Short mmCIF file of C-alpha atoms in Angstrom, two decimals:
data_model
loop_
_atom_site.label_atom_id
_atom_site.label_comp_id
_atom_site.label_asym_id
_atom_site.label_seq_id
_atom_site.Cartn_x
_atom_site.Cartn_y
_atom_site.Cartn_z
CA MET A 1 108.96 -76.88 -236.82
CA ALA A 2 111.47 -79.02 -235.21
CA PRO A 3 110.33 -81.96 -232.58
CA SER A 4 113.68 -81.09 -230.53
CA LEU A 5 113.43 -76.96 -231.31
CA LEU A 6 109.08 -77.63 -229.86
CA PHE A 7 110.11 -79.29 -227.09
CA LEU A 8 112.33 -76.00 -226.13
CA VAL A 9 109.72 -74.01 -226.63
CA LEU A 10 107.12 -75.49 -224.47
CA SER A 11 109.80 -76.52 -221.66
CA SER A 12 110.70 -72.54 -221.77
CA ALA A 13 106.60 -71.49 -221.65
CA TRP A 14 105.80 -74.66 -219.13
CA ALA A 15 108.74 -73.07 -217.30
CA ALA A 16 107.12 -69.43 -217.28
CA LEU A 17 103.85 -70.51 -216.24
CA SER A 18 104.91 -72.16 -212.80
CA LEU A 19 108.29 -69.98 -211.67
CA PRO A 20 104.83 -67.16 -210.15
CA LEU A 21 103.22 -70.40 -208.82
CA MET A 22 106.91 -71.09 -207.25
CA LEU A 23 108.39 -68.79 -205.64
CA THR A 24 104.66 -68.30 -204.09
CA THR A 25 104.93 -71.71 -202.63
CA ALA A 26 108.67 -71.27 -201.53
CA ALA A 27 107.29 -68.09 -199.83
CA ASP A 28 104.18 -69.05 -198.09
CA GLU A 29 106.54 -71.83 -196.58
CA GLN A 30 108.67 -69.44 -194.92
CA GLY A 31 106.50 -67.36 -193.55
CA GLY A 32 102.85 -69.01 -193.62
CA ASP A 33 99.83 -68.72 -194.59
CA PRO A 34 97.99 -65.26 -193.47
CA CYS A 35 96.71 -65.38 -190.42
CA SER A 36 93.87 -62.83 -189.28
CA PRO A 37 95.00 -59.98 -186.39
CA HIS A 38 93.99 -61.88 -182.49
CA LEU A 39 93.50 -60.41 -179.45
CA CYS A 40 95.13 -62.75 -177.12
CA GLY A 41 94.26 -61.29 -173.52
CA ASN A 42 96.25 -57.66 -174.14
CA VAL A 43 97.83 -58.94 -176.62
CA ASN A 44 97.57 -58.36 -180.47
CA ILE A 45 98.14 -61.88 -182.26
CA SER A 46 99.39 -59.94 -186.43
CA PHE A 47 101.62 -62.11 -188.93
CA PRO A 48 104.16 -63.49 -188.93
CA PHE A 49 103.00 -65.34 -185.63
CA GLY A 50 99.13 -66.86 -185.53
CA ILE A 51 97.15 -68.09 -183.41
CA VAL A 52 96.94 -72.21 -183.21
CA PRO A 53 93.67 -73.74 -181.96
CA ASP A 54 94.52 -75.62 -178.46
CA GLN A 55 94.15 -78.84 -180.17
CA ALA A 56 95.35 -78.57 -183.31
CA THR A 57 98.14 -81.11 -184.26
CA ASP A 58 98.63 -79.13 -187.72
CA THR A 59 97.89 -76.11 -189.07
CA ASN A 60 99.44 -73.34 -191.85
CA CYS A 61 98.35 -70.29 -190.12
CA GLY A 62 101.51 -68.05 -189.38
CA GLY A 63 105.36 -69.01 -190.09
CA ILE A 64 107.48 -71.65 -188.67
CA GLY A 65 108.11 -71.17 -185.29
CA PHE A 66 105.55 -68.31 -184.91
CA GLN A 67 102.53 -70.14 -184.26
CA VAL A 68 100.55 -69.01 -180.56
CA ARG A 69 98.77 -70.65 -178.97
CA CYS A 70 95.96 -68.79 -176.56
CA THR A 71 95.32 -70.86 -173.28
CA ASN A 72 92.60 -69.58 -171.24
CA ASN A 73 92.90 -66.43 -173.07
CA THR A 74 96.54 -65.91 -172.31
CA PRO A 75 99.38 -66.24 -175.55
CA TYR A 76 101.67 -68.42 -175.46
CA LEU A 77 104.95 -68.99 -178.10
CA GLY A 78 103.78 -72.87 -178.63
CA TYR A 79 106.47 -74.33 -181.55
CA ASN A 80 107.93 -75.06 -178.21
CA ARG A 81 106.13 -78.50 -175.84
CA GLU A 82 103.18 -77.55 -173.32
CA GLY A 83 104.15 -77.00 -169.75
CA HIS A 84 107.43 -74.98 -171.63
CA TRP A 85 106.03 -72.44 -173.53
CA LEU A 86 107.47 -68.56 -173.28
CA LEU A 87 104.23 -66.46 -171.78
CA ILE A 88 103.56 -63.58 -174.50
CA LEU A 89 104.10 -60.77 -172.33
CA ASP A 90 103.90 -58.13 -175.66
CA ILE A 91 105.02 -57.48 -179.48
CA PHE A 92 106.83 -55.53 -180.42
CA TYR A 93 105.78 -54.96 -184.28
CA GLY A 94 107.58 -52.18 -185.68
CA ASN A 95 111.41 -53.34 -184.48
CA GLU A 96 110.28 -57.08 -184.26
CA SER A 97 110.88 -57.77 -181.07
CA LEU A 98 108.59 -59.55 -178.25
CA LEU A 99 108.55 -60.25 -174.08
CA VAL A 100 108.16 -63.58 -173.05
CA ALA A 101 108.29 -64.80 -169.54
CA ASP A 102 110.78 -68.48 -168.69
CA MET A 103 107.12 -69.04 -166.49
CA HIS A 104 108.87 -72.95 -166.03
CA LYS A 105 111.06 -71.25 -164.38
CA LEU A 106 109.29 -70.07 -162.24
CA GLN A 107 107.02 -72.18 -160.90
CA ASP A 108 110.65 -73.97 -160.44
CA LEU A 109 111.13 -71.68 -158.04
CA ASN A 110 108.62 -70.50 -156.23
CA GLY A 111 107.03 -75.52 -155.79
CA SER A 112 104.52 -74.74 -158.06
CA ALA A 113 105.53 -77.24 -160.80
CA LYS A 114 106.41 -79.76 -159.04
CA GLY A 115 105.42 -79.36 -155.38
CA SER A 116 108.84 -78.73 -154.31
CA CYS A 117 111.41 -75.55 -154.67
CA ARG A 118 113.89 -76.23 -157.00
CA ILE A 119 116.59 -74.73 -159.05
CA PRO A 120 116.33 -75.60 -162.38
CA GLU A 121 118.32 -76.92 -164.51
CA ASN A 122 118.04 -75.65 -167.92
CA ASN A 123 119.16 -72.23 -169.55
CA SER A 124 116.56 -70.80 -170.66
CA SER A 125 118.20 -70.33 -174.39
CA THR A 126 117.51 -73.80 -174.42
CA LYS A 127 114.27 -73.35 -174.74
CA LEU A 128 114.56 -70.83 -178.09
CA ALA A 129 114.67 -72.28 -181.73
CA PHE A 130 114.79 -69.88 -184.66
CA PRO A 131 113.93 -67.55 -185.53
CA PHE A 132 114.37 -66.38 -182.07
CA THR A 133 117.05 -64.95 -180.73
CA ILE A 134 117.94 -63.66 -177.06
CA SER A 135 118.51 -59.60 -177.26
CA PRO A 136 121.21 -57.99 -175.71
CA LEU A 137 119.39 -55.88 -173.92
CA ASN A 138 118.87 -57.86 -171.30
CA LYS A 139 121.15 -58.58 -168.70
CA GLU A 140 121.36 -62.10 -166.84
CA LEU A 141 120.35 -63.99 -163.51
CA ILE A 142 122.66 -66.80 -162.12
CA LEU A 143 120.65 -69.68 -160.27
CA TYR A 144 122.92 -71.32 -158.62
CA ASN A 145 122.57 -75.15 -156.36
CA CYS A 146 125.40 -75.80 -154.40
CA SER A 147 126.60 -79.01 -152.30
CA GLU A 148 127.33 -76.88 -149.76
CA ALA A 149 127.49 -72.74 -149.06
CA PRO A 150 129.89 -71.00 -151.69
CA ARG A 151 133.15 -70.02 -149.72
CA LYS A 152 135.05 -68.02 -152.01
CA VAL A 153 132.70 -64.46 -153.90
CA GLN A 154 134.34 -61.95 -155.44
CA PRO A 155 133.64 -58.72 -153.86
CA GLY A 156 130.51 -56.77 -156.16
CA LYS A 157 128.91 -60.43 -157.08
CA GLU A 158 127.08 -61.22 -153.53
CA LEU A 159 124.86 -64.66 -153.54
CA VAL A 160 120.91 -64.31 -152.16
CA GLU A 161 120.11 -66.88 -150.71
CA THR A 162 116.64 -68.21 -152.72
CA ARG A 163 113.37 -68.65 -150.57
CA CYS A 164 114.35 -72.74 -151.69
CA ARG A 165 116.98 -72.48 -149.06
CA ASN A 166 118.76 -76.07 -149.73
CA GLU A 167 121.95 -74.19 -150.29
CA THR A 168 120.37 -72.62 -153.30
CA PHE A 169 121.33 -68.35 -154.49
CA VAL A 170 120.67 -66.05 -156.78
CA ARG A 171 122.99 -63.24 -158.30
CA ALA A 172 122.83 -60.92 -161.20
CA GLY A 173 125.21 -60.74 -163.77
CA GLY A 174 126.30 -58.33 -166.22
CA ARG A 175 124.50 -58.18 -169.90
CA TYR A 176 123.72 -61.18 -171.69
CA ASP A 177 126.26 -63.04 -173.61
CA GLU A 178 125.60 -66.68 -174.42
CA GLU A 179 129.25 -67.44 -174.11
CA SER A 180 129.21 -65.50 -170.92
CA SER A 181 127.67 -68.86 -168.76
CA SER A 182 130.87 -69.98 -168.29
CA ASN A 183 132.21 -67.37 -166.13
CA TYR A 184 130.00 -67.45 -163.37
CA SER A 185 130.41 -70.92 -161.78
CA LEU A 186 131.60 -71.27 -158.46
CA GLU A 187 132.80 -74.37 -157.17
CA GLY A 188 130.17 -76.97 -155.95
CA CYS A 189 127.40 -75.83 -157.39
CA SER A 190 125.53 -76.08 -161.09
CA ALA A 191 124.54 -72.46 -162.54
CA THR A 192 121.39 -71.68 -164.61
CA VAL A 193 121.51 -68.16 -166.50
CA VAL A 194 118.17 -66.73 -166.96
CA PRO A 195 117.85 -63.09 -168.85
CA VAL A 196 116.05 -61.01 -167.79
CA LEU A 197 114.87 -57.21 -168.62
CA GLY A 198 114.64 -55.25 -165.60
CA GLY A 199 115.61 -51.87 -166.88
CA ALA A 200 117.55 -49.02 -165.61
CA GLY A 201 120.36 -49.81 -163.51
CA GLU A 202 121.65 -52.80 -161.93
CA VAL A 203 120.08 -55.62 -161.47
CA ASN A 204 118.54 -56.36 -157.65
CA ALA A 205 119.11 -60.35 -157.30
CA SER A 206 116.97 -60.29 -154.17
CA ARG A 207 113.95 -59.50 -157.32
CA TYR A 208 114.94 -62.46 -159.32
CA GLU A 209 111.45 -64.02 -158.91
CA ARG A 210 109.52 -60.42 -160.07
CA LEU A 211 112.68 -60.24 -162.73
CA ILE A 212 111.50 -63.96 -164.08
CA ARG A 213 108.18 -63.23 -164.25
CA ASP A 214 108.34 -59.00 -166.09
CA GLY A 215 110.47 -61.17 -168.53
CA PHE A 216 113.05 -60.74 -170.93
CA LEU A 217 113.69 -59.62 -174.93
CA MET A 218 113.83 -61.31 -177.74
CA THR A 219 113.91 -59.86 -181.51
CA TYR A 220 113.34 -62.47 -184.44
CA GLN A 221 113.66 -61.60 -187.97
CA THR A 222 109.93 -61.35 -189.85
CA PRO A 223 109.47 -63.93 -192.96
CA PRO A 224 108.78 -62.81 -196.63
CA TRP A 225 104.62 -61.58 -196.92
CA PRO A 226 102.58 -64.24 -198.20
CA THR A 227 100.59 -63.94 -201.66
CA SER A 228 98.42 -60.66 -200.02
CA PRO A 229 99.53 -59.08 -196.94
CA PRO A 230 97.82 -59.41 -194.03
CA ALA A 231 95.19 -56.69 -192.43
CA ARG A 232 97.02 -56.35 -189.02
CA GLY A 233 94.34 -55.51 -187.34
#
């Protein structure tokens, strides 16, 4: 056999043998290694999510962005830095969504985070990254920190004073839309938008702490299954 033909045959054989391994590796990198289902509190943590031990700095369990920290039997979406984790209230595997609460916002508003009640500065959307998005089924809660009491408020957009007082207010918006935050500007005030799931009908802004505590809905896309689909538990 000519050397060039022999090289071609060997190259083709190597490619055929390597392809399944390459595909498996790519799927594992995107979807993460299969993780045994765990119950953290009342929440079942199964694929594509995976529990990350508290002291772990690196883990292959769970896909990118799907790592969960189970701290004091409470599940947190753990790809964010500590103190800014989103509390997982429930996961709905059937429709690829989960209910989470931005507890850092609540701690700012009741003074338990830094010892003083204040309006948080960043929108909840800044805590999200791939593969999660905020569901449009949520409604918007707008928090205001003002230099003085607003003089002009449109009818139907009344403000409710927060427990922080000191010219801080809250009001209910419409359906959640990341592009709509500019519509909530008030002269002399900074605005922070927090999504809340609420319920049927209008959101009552005076119940803002309960609304934040009850959480908002996020959606995700399930990555490809690993080589062997893990058990659901």
